[in-house]
Coordinates of C-alpha atoms in Angstrom, one line a residue:
M12 CA -31.7 19.8 70.1
K13 CA -31.6 19.3 73.9
L14 CA -32.4 16.1 75.9
Y15 CA -34.2 16.6 79.4
S16 CA -35.0 14.2 82.0
D17 CA -38.5 14.0 83.4
E18 CA -37.4 16.0 86.4
E19 CA -36.1 18.8 83.9
L20 CA -39.4 18.5 82.0
A21 CA -41.1 19.1 85.2
G22 CA -39.2 22.3 85.8
I23 CA -39.7 23.7 82.3
L24 CA -43.5 22.9 82.6
D25 CA -43.7 24.5 86.1
Q26 CA -43.1 27.9 84.6
G27 CA -46.3 28.0 82.6
V28 CA -50.0 27.1 82.9
F29 CA -49.4 23.3 83.1
R30 CA -49.7 23.0 86.9
Q31 CA -53.0 24.5 86.6
I32 CA -54.2 22.2 83.8
G33 CA -53.1 19.3 85.9
E34 CA -54.9 20.4 88.8
A35 CA -58.2 20.8 86.7
A36 CA -57.7 17.3 85.5
D37 CA -57.0 15.9 89.0
R38 CA -60.3 17.6 90.4
L39 CA -62.1 15.5 87.9
G40 CA -60.3 12.3 88.4
V41 CA -58.9 11.9 84.7
A42 CA -55.4 11.7 83.3
C43 CA -54.2 14.5 81.1
Y44 CA -51.1 15.0 78.8
V45 CA -49.8 17.9 76.7
V46 CA -49.0 16.3 73.3
G47 CA -47.7 16.9 70.0
G48 CA -46.1 20.1 68.6
Y49 CA -45.3 21.7 71.9
V50 CA -43.6 18.7 73.3
R51 CA -41.4 18.3 70.0
D52 CA -40.5 22.1 70.3
I53 CA -39.5 21.7 73.9
F54 CA -36.7 19.4 73.0
L55 CA -36.0 21.4 69.8
E56 CA -35.8 24.6 71.9
R57 CA -38.2 26.3 69.8
P58 CA -40.9 28.8 70.9
S59 CA -44.5 27.3 70.8
N60 CA -47.7 29.1 71.6
D61 CA -50.1 26.3 70.7
I62 CA -50.9 23.9 73.5
D63 CA -52.7 20.9 72.9
V64 CA -54.1 18.7 75.7
V65 CA -55.3 15.2 75.5
V66 CA -57.6 13.9 78.4
V67 CA -58.2 10.1 78.9
G68 CA -62.0 11.2 79.4
S69 CA -63.8 14.3 78.6
G70 CA -61.5 17.2 77.3
I71 CA -64.5 19.6 77.3
S72 CA -64.9 18.9 81.0
V73 CA -61.4 19.7 82.0
A74 CA -61.4 22.9 79.7
E75 CA -64.9 23.9 81.6
E76 CA -63.0 23.3 85.0
L77 CA -59.9 25.3 84.1
K78 CA -62.1 28.1 83.1
R79 CA -63.9 28.1 86.5
M80 CA -60.4 28.1 88.1
I81 CA -59.0 31.1 86.2
G82 CA -62.4 33.0 86.2
K83 CA -63.4 36.0 83.9
K84 CA -59.9 36.4 82.3
A85 CA -60.3 33.1 80.5
H86 CA -62.5 32.7 77.2
L87 CA -64.0 29.2 76.8
S88 CA -65.1 28.0 73.3
V89 CA -66.7 24.5 73.1
F90 CA -67.0 22.5 69.9
R91 CA -69.2 19.6 71.2
N92 CA -69.7 18.1 67.8
F93 CA -66.1 17.5 67.6
G94 CA -65.4 16.7 71.3
T95 CA -63.0 19.6 71.6
A96 CA -62.8 22.9 73.6
Q97 CA -60.3 25.8 73.6
V98 CA -59.4 28.2 76.6
R99 CA -57.7 31.3 75.8
F100 CA -56.4 33.8 78.5
F101 CA -53.6 36.1 79.5
Q102 CA -51.4 35.2 82.4
N103 CA -47.9 36.7 83.7
N104 CA -48.0 39.0 80.4
Q105 CA -48.5 36.1 78.1
E106 CA -51.2 34.9 76.0
Y107 CA -52.2 31.1 76.2
E108 CA -54.3 29.1 73.8
V109 CA -55.1 25.7 75.1
E110 CA -56.9 23.1 72.8
F111 CA -58.5 20.0 74.7
V112 CA -59.6 16.9 73.2
G113 CA -60.6 13.5 74.8
A114 CA -58.2 10.6 73.8
R115 CA -59.7 8.9 70.7
K116 CA -59.0 6.2 68.1
E117 CA -60.0 6.8 64.7
S118 CA -60.9 4.7 61.5
Y119 CA -61.2 6.0 58.1
S120 CA -63.0 4.9 54.7
H121 CA -61.0 4.9 51.5
D122 CA -62.6 7.9 49.9
S123 CA -62.6 10.4 52.8
R124 CA -60.3 12.1 55.1
K125 CA -63.0 12.4 57.8
P126 CA -62.6 9.6 60.4
V127 CA -65.0 7.7 62.5
V128 CA -64.0 8.6 66.1
E129 CA -64.4 6.6 69.2
D130 CA -63.2 7.3 72.9
G131 CA -59.9 5.5 73.4
T132 CA -56.8 5.5 75.6
L133 CA -53.6 7.5 75.4
E134 CA -52.2 4.7 73.6
D135 CA -55.0 5.0 70.9
D136 CA -54.5 8.5 70.5
Q137 CA -50.8 8.4 70.0
N138 CA -51.2 5.6 67.5
R139 CA -53.4 8.1 65.4
R140 CA -50.5 10.8 65.4
D141 CA -49.0 11.7 61.9
F142 CA -45.3 11.3 62.9
T143 CA -43.2 9.7 65.8
I144 CA -41.8 13.4 66.7
N145 CA -45.6 14.5 67.1
A146 CA -46.6 11.5 69.1
M147 CA -44.8 12.3 72.4
A148 CA -46.7 13.3 75.6
I149 CA -46.0 14.7 79.0
R150 CA -48.1 13.8 82.0
L151 CA -49.7 16.7 83.8
N152 CA -51.3 15.1 86.7
K153 CA -49.7 16.1 90.2
N154 CA -48.6 12.7 90.8
R155 CA -46.8 12.1 87.7
F156 CA -46.1 15.7 86.5
G157 CA -43.4 15.9 83.8
E158 CA -43.3 12.2 82.9
L159 CA -42.5 11.8 79.2
V160 CA -44.4 8.9 77.4
D161 CA -42.9 8.1 74.2
P162 CA -44.1 4.7 72.8
F163 CA -42.5 5.2 69.2
N164 CA -39.0 6.6 70.2
G165 CA -39.9 10.2 69.0
L166 CA -37.2 11.4 70.9
A167 CA -34.6 9.3 69.1
D168 CA -36.2 10.3 65.7
L169 CA -35.8 14.0 67.0
E170 CA -32.2 13.5 67.8
D171 CA -31.5 11.8 64.4
G172 CA -33.3 14.2 62.3
I173 CA -35.7 11.6 61.0
I174 CA -39.4 12.0 59.8
A175 CA -41.3 8.6 60.4
T176 CA -44.7 7.4 61.0
P177 CA -45.8 6.0 64.3
L178 CA -47.7 2.9 62.5
E179 CA -46.9 1.5 59.0
P180 CA -46.7 4.7 56.8
G181 CA -48.8 3.2 54.1
I182 CA -51.7 2.9 56.6
T183 CA -50.9 6.6 58.1
F184 CA -51.0 8.1 54.6
S185 CA -54.0 6.2 53.3
D186 CA -56.0 7.1 56.3
D187 CA -55.3 10.8 55.7
P188 CA -53.5 11.9 52.6
L189 CA -52.8 15.2 53.9
R190 CA -50.1 13.8 56.0
M191 CA -48.1 13.2 53.0
M192 CA -47.8 17.1 52.5
R193 CA -47.2 17.5 56.2
C194 CA -44.3 14.9 56.0
V195 CA -42.7 16.9 53.5
R196 CA -43.4 20.2 55.2
F197 CA -42.0 19.2 58.6
A198 CA -38.8 17.4 56.8
T199 CA -38.4 21.0 54.9
Q200 CA -39.1 23.2 58.2
L201 CA -36.8 21.2 60.4
R202 CA -34.3 20.3 57.7
F203 CA -34.8 16.5 58.7
K204 CA -34.6 13.5 56.3
I205 CA -37.6 11.4 55.5
E206 CA -37.2 7.9 56.9
D207 CA -36.7 5.3 54.0
E208 CA -39.8 3.3 54.6
T209 CA -42.0 6.4 55.0
F210 CA -40.5 7.8 51.8
E211 CA -41.2 4.6 49.9
A212 CA -45.0 4.9 51.1
L213 CA -45.1 8.5 49.9
E214 CA -44.1 7.2 46.4
R215 CA -46.5 4.4 46.6
M216 CA -49.6 6.5 48.0
A217 CA -49.1 9.7 46.1
D218 CA -52.2 9.5 44.1
R219 CA -54.3 9.6 47.2
I220 CA -53.5 13.3 47.6
R221 CA -56.3 13.6 44.9
I222 CA -59.0 13.4 47.5
V223 CA -57.5 16.4 49.7
S224 CA -58.8 19.8 49.0
G225 CA -57.0 22.4 47.2
E226 CA -57.1 24.6 50.4
R227 CA -55.4 22.1 52.7
I228 CA -52.7 21.4 49.9
K229 CA -52.2 25.3 49.5
D230 CA -51.8 25.8 53.2
E231 CA -49.0 23.1 53.4
L232 CA -47.5 24.5 50.1
N233 CA -47.3 28.0 51.7
K234 CA -45.6 26.6 54.7
I235 CA -42.9 24.9 52.5
I236 CA -42.4 28.0 50.8
L237 CA -42.1 29.9 53.8
S238 CA -39.3 27.7 55.2
P239 CA -35.7 28.7 55.4
Q240 CA -34.8 26.4 52.5
P241 CA -37.8 25.7 50.6
S242 CA -36.0 23.9 47.8
R243 CA -35.6 21.0 49.9
G244 CA -39.4 20.6 50.2
F245 CA -39.9 20.8 46.5
V246 CA -37.3 18.1 45.7
D247 CA -38.8 15.7 48.1
L248 CA -42.3 16.6 46.5
H249 CA -41.0 15.9 43.1
R250 CA -39.0 12.6 44.1
C251 CA -42.0 11.1 45.5
G252 CA -44.6 12.1 42.6
L253 CA -46.5 14.5 44.4
L254 CA -45.6 17.5 42.7
N255 CA -46.7 16.0 39.4
I256 CA -50.3 15.9 40.8
I257 CA -50.4 19.2 42.6
L258 CA -48.3 21.4 40.5
P259 CA -47.4 19.6 37.4
E260 CA -46.4 22.7 35.5
L261 CA -43.4 23.1 37.9
A262 CA -42.6 19.3 37.6
A263 CA -42.5 19.6 33.9
L264 CA -39.4 21.9 34.1
D265 CA -37.2 19.0 35.0
I266 CA -35.9 18.1 31.7
V267 CA -32.9 18.6 29.8
E268 CA -33.1 18.2 26.0
Q269 CA -29.9 17.8 23.8
K270 CA -29.8 18.6 19.9
N271 CA -26.6 18.8 17.9
G272 CA -24.5 18.7 21.0
K273 CA -26.5 21.7 22.5
A274 CA -28.4 21.3 25.7
H275 CA -30.3 23.7 27.9
K276 CA -30.2 24.0 31.7
N277 CA -32.6 22.1 33.9
N278 CA -35.0 24.8 34.6
F279 CA -36.6 22.9 37.7
Y280 CA -33.3 23.2 39.5
H281 CA -32.7 26.5 38.4
T282 CA -36.0 27.6 39.7
L283 CA -35.3 26.1 43.1
E284 CA -31.9 28.0 43.3
V285 CA -33.8 31.1 42.5
L286 CA -36.4 30.4 45.1
D287 CA -33.8 29.7 47.9
N288 CA -31.9 33.0 46.7
V289 CA -35.1 35.0 47.1
A290 CA -35.8 33.2 50.5
A291 CA -32.4 34.4 51.8
K292 CA -33.3 38.0 51.1
S293 CA -37.1 38.1 51.9
D294 CA -39.9 36.4 54.0
D295 CA -42.6 37.7 51.7
L296 CA -44.6 34.9 50.6
W297 CA -46.0 36.2 47.2
L298 CA -42.4 37.3 46.3
R299 CA -41.4 33.6 46.9
W300 CA -44.4 32.6 45.0
A301 CA -43.1 34.6 42.0
A302 CA -39.7 33.0 42.1
L303 CA -41.3 29.6 42.2
L304 CA -43.2 30.5 39.0
H305 CA -40.9 33.0 37.0
D306 CA -39.8 30.3 34.6
I307 CA -43.3 28.3 34.6
G308 CA -43.8 29.3 30.9
K309 CA -40.5 27.8 29.6
T310 CA -41.9 24.3 28.9
K311 CA -44.6 25.8 26.5
S312 CA -42.4 28.3 25.1
K313 CA -39.3 26.0 24.3
R314 CA -38.1 25.9 20.5
W315 CA -35.0 24.6 18.7
D316 CA -33.3 27.1 16.6
P317 CA -30.5 25.7 14.4
A318 CA -28.7 29.1 14.3
V319 CA -28.6 29.7 18.3
G320 CA -29.8 26.4 20.0
W321 CA -32.4 26.1 22.3
T322 CA -34.8 29.3 22.9
F323 CA -37.5 30.2 25.2
H324 CA -38.9 33.5 23.7
N325 CA -41.6 35.1 25.6
H326 CA -41.6 32.6 28.3
N327 CA -42.3 35.4 30.8
M328 CA -45.6 36.2 29.0
V329 CA -46.6 32.7 28.5
G330 CA -45.8 32.0 32.4
A331 CA -47.8 35.2 33.3
K332 CA -51.1 34.0 31.6
M333 CA -50.6 30.6 33.5
V334 CA -50.5 32.0 37.0
P335 CA -54.4 32.8 37.3
Q336 CA -55.0 28.9 36.2
I337 CA -52.5 27.8 38.8
F338 CA -53.7 30.1 41.6
R339 CA -57.4 29.2 40.9
R340 CA -56.5 25.4 41.0
L341 CA -54.6 25.8 44.3
M342 CA -57.4 28.1 45.8
L343 CA -54.8 30.9 46.2
P344 CA -56.2 34.4 46.4
M345 CA -57.6 35.7 43.1
D346 CA -56.9 39.3 44.2
A347 CA -54.0 41.8 44.3
K348 CA -51.5 39.0 45.5
M349 CA -52.1 36.9 42.3
K350 CA -51.8 40.1 40.2
Y351 CA -48.6 40.9 41.9
V352 CA -47.2 37.4 41.3
Q353 CA -48.2 37.6 37.4
K354 CA -46.8 41.1 37.2
L355 CA -43.4 39.9 38.5
V356 CA -43.4 36.7 36.5
D357 CA -44.2 38.9 33.4
L358 CA -41.6 41.5 34.0
H359 CA -38.7 39.3 35.4
M360 CA -36.8 39.4 32.2
R361 CA -36.8 43.1 31.9
P362 CA -34.0 44.2 34.3
I363 CA -31.9 41.2 33.1
A364 CA -32.3 42.4 29.3
I365 CA -31.4 46.1 30.4
A366 CA -28.3 44.7 32.5
D367 CA -27.2 42.6 29.6
E368 CA -26.8 45.7 27.4
E369 CA -26.0 49.4 27.9
V370 CA -27.9 50.7 31.0
T371 CA -30.0 53.6 29.4
D372 CA -31.9 56.3 31.3
S373 CA -35.0 55.4 29.0
A374 CA -34.9 51.7 29.6
V375 CA -34.7 52.3 33.3
R376 CA -37.7 54.9 33.1
R377 CA -39.8 52.5 31.3
L378 CA -39.1 49.7 33.8
L379 CA -39.9 52.0 36.7
N380 CA -43.1 53.1 35.0
D381 CA -44.3 49.4 34.3
A382 CA -43.1 47.9 37.7
G383 CA -44.4 50.9 39.9
E384 CA -44.1 50.4 43.7
D385 CA -43.0 46.7 43.1
I386 CA -39.7 47.6 41.5
D387 CA -37.6 46.7 44.6
D388 CA -39.2 43.2 44.8
L389 CA -38.7 42.8 41.0
M390 CA -35.0 43.8 41.3
T391 CA -34.7 41.2 44.3
L392 CA -36.1 38.4 42.0
C393 CA -33.9 39.3 39.1
E394 CA -30.7 39.5 41.0
A395 CA -31.7 36.0 42.6
D396 CA -32.2 34.9 38.9
I397 CA -28.5 35.1 38.3
T398 CA -27.5 31.4 38.8
S399 CA -24.8 31.1 36.0
K400 CA -21.9 29.0 36.8
N401 CA -19.7 31.5 34.9
E402 CA -18.2 33.7 37.5
V403 CA -17.3 36.4 35.1
R404 CA -20.7 36.7 33.5
K405 CA -22.3 36.7 37.0
K406 CA -20.0 39.5 38.1
M407 CA -20.8 41.4 35.0
F408 CA -24.7 41.2 35.8
R409 CA -24.4 42.1 39.3
E410 CA -22.3 45.1 38.3
N411 CA -24.9 46.1 35.7
F412 CA -27.7 45.5 38.2
R413 CA -25.9 47.7 40.5
M414 CA -26.0 50.6 37.8
V415 CA -29.7 49.9 37.3
R416 CA -30.6 50.2 41.1
E417 CA -28.5 53.6 41.1
K418 CA -30.6 55.0 38.2
L419 CA -33.8 53.8 40.0
E420 CA -33.0 55.5 43.0
D421 CA -32.1 58.6 41.3
L422 CA -35.4 58.5 39.3
Q423 CA -37.3 57.7 42.7
E424 CA -35.5 60.6 44.5
K425 CA -37.0 63.0 41.6
D426 CA -40.4 62.0 42.1
Y427 CA -40.9 59.3 39.3
K428 CA -44.7 59.7 39.3
R429 CA -44.5 63.3 38.3
L430 CA -41.6 62.8 35.7
L431 CA -43.1 59.8 34.1
Q432 CA -46.9 60.7 33.8
P433 CA -47.4 63.3 31.1
V434 CA -48.9 66.6 32.2
I435 CA -51.5 66.4 29.5
D436 CA -54.2 63.7 30.1
G437 CA -56.7 61.7 28.4
N438 CA -59.6 64.2 29.5
E439 CA -57.7 67.2 28.0
I440 CA -57.0 65.4 24.8
M441 CA -60.7 64.5 24.3
E442 CA -61.7 68.0 25.0
M443 CA -59.2 69.5 22.7
F444 CA -60.1 67.4 19.7
H445 CA -63.9 66.8 20.4
L446 CA -63.3 63.1 20.9
K447 CA -65.0 60.4 23.0
P448 CA -63.2 57.6 24.8
S449 CA -61.6 55.8 21.8
R450 CA -58.7 54.1 20.2
E451 CA -57.4 57.5 18.8
V452 CA -57.4 59.0 22.4
G453 CA -55.4 56.0 23.7
M454 CA -52.9 56.2 20.7
L455 CA -52.3 59.9 21.6
K456 CA -51.7 59.4 25.2
Q457 CA -49.5 56.6 24.4
Y458 CA -47.4 58.7 22.2
L459 CA -47.0 61.3 24.9
K460 CA -46.1 58.9 27.5
D461 CA -43.4 57.4 25.2
A462 CA -42.0 60.6 24.5
V463 CA -41.5 61.3 28.3
L464 CA -40.2 57.7 29.0
D465 CA -37.6 58.1 26.1
N466 CA -36.6 61.5 27.3
R467 CA -37.3 63.1 24.1
V468 CA -38.9 66.0 25.7
E469 CA -39.3 67.3 29.0
N470 CA -42.4 66.5 31.0
E471 CA -43.8 70.1 30.4
R472 CA -46.8 71.4 28.9
E473 CA -45.5 73.5 26.0
P474 CA -43.2 70.8 24.3
L475 CA -45.7 67.9 25.1
M476 CA -48.5 70.1 23.3
K477 CA -46.5 70.7 20.2
L478 CA -45.9 67.1 20.0
L479 CA -49.7 66.4 20.5
I480 CA -50.7 68.7 17.7
E481 CA -48.1 67.1 15.4
K482 CA -49.2 63.7 16.0
A483 CA -52.9 64.6 16.1
G484 CA -52.4 66.1 12.6
Q485 CA -50.6 63.0 11.2
M486 CA -53.9 61.2 12.4
G487 CA -56.2 63.7 10.5
L488 CA -57.5 65.3 13.9
S489 CA -57.6 69.0 14.3
P490 CA -58.0 71.0 17.6
S491 CA -61.4 72.7 18.2
A492 CA -61.4 76.5 18.0

């Protein structure tokens, strides 16, 4: 981060629209400040497009005045029920979106996140902010342009890399429990430490998260997952008890059982390592969700086998069945995105099984057929899943995965859809044997497909027809004359 004097802040803000905002406020005789994330990001030297302005008076009036000053290029939206307004416009090849609100103070009832709002001072408005680093304000009026107002030493917390609340954290989190998720999210995104008293309040108040909608929790979870090192957030969520409430299936993986001197690995921390490995390779939210949930079925599938020790047979299939329940509860999309995550969870053991043995053409063909267009993402997930501390074993897997990828690329170059889909389809089978859609048609289709996938015959009409007639005869079916 970089420290700036008030004069330097004035120089930075002078390059944008802030003089115009200050002039609009001066015309109405009210004080106004840019606040929150925009101010924080100036010191962190991060780009920020969302500008929040607090007016000690009517924020709507200042927004309307700014709209008049800019003219037709500006679009004004007013939300009188909330006492807020938004002005959007282009200026100097840059798009601006400025939110205006009047300074206010808030009070909450115990069972709701919706506050009772009253007009207030700048101090009242800063008191209601979630964290000290988001409670800083810079004056925009001409006579004090660029003056930093930082009553809670947010600048010092930024410099020290600390997330702390302006007021007593128990009050802050009790008033709006979503701030607990935001606390972890900011700590994750910024790679900051949560201050001790604030973290103790997270532990103490965790149960309050139950009054927050799945929609809002999902938004914060997604931001944590999309951060550069998402494991940091999930460790904090777990340590404070929030994870056991919002995603108990993941928290349940944090156990190591030992029997007869044999212990299995901690699947919670393994999962987080896989998630970070995927995050280093891809920004795709849903691939990261697949990494987070890839071993979610291990708790239910864990068994003790005296001959081999702990087993997790079919945990991929168990986990795939759990994905829709988790998505529904967290209000994640129940569409192709969920199906994609479910597919990757279900298939994530397949490339590993291939790489653990001889890499055969038949196994790779089947894998490509089942994964389809998601094959590259599946391979990324599976390569990220190699977290063994045994460097020899890790090297062996990586070499085998390289061979799998080479065979996949070779198949894709040869037009795998043409190669893997038999040239004789279900309609022709029904016509040949006078069948309606039925189990028999499905069995014959699958028989031909298996023959192609296993490379027992070329995907050509004559050898496939011969196989089809033989198999149909075994089933007591004869082709029509």
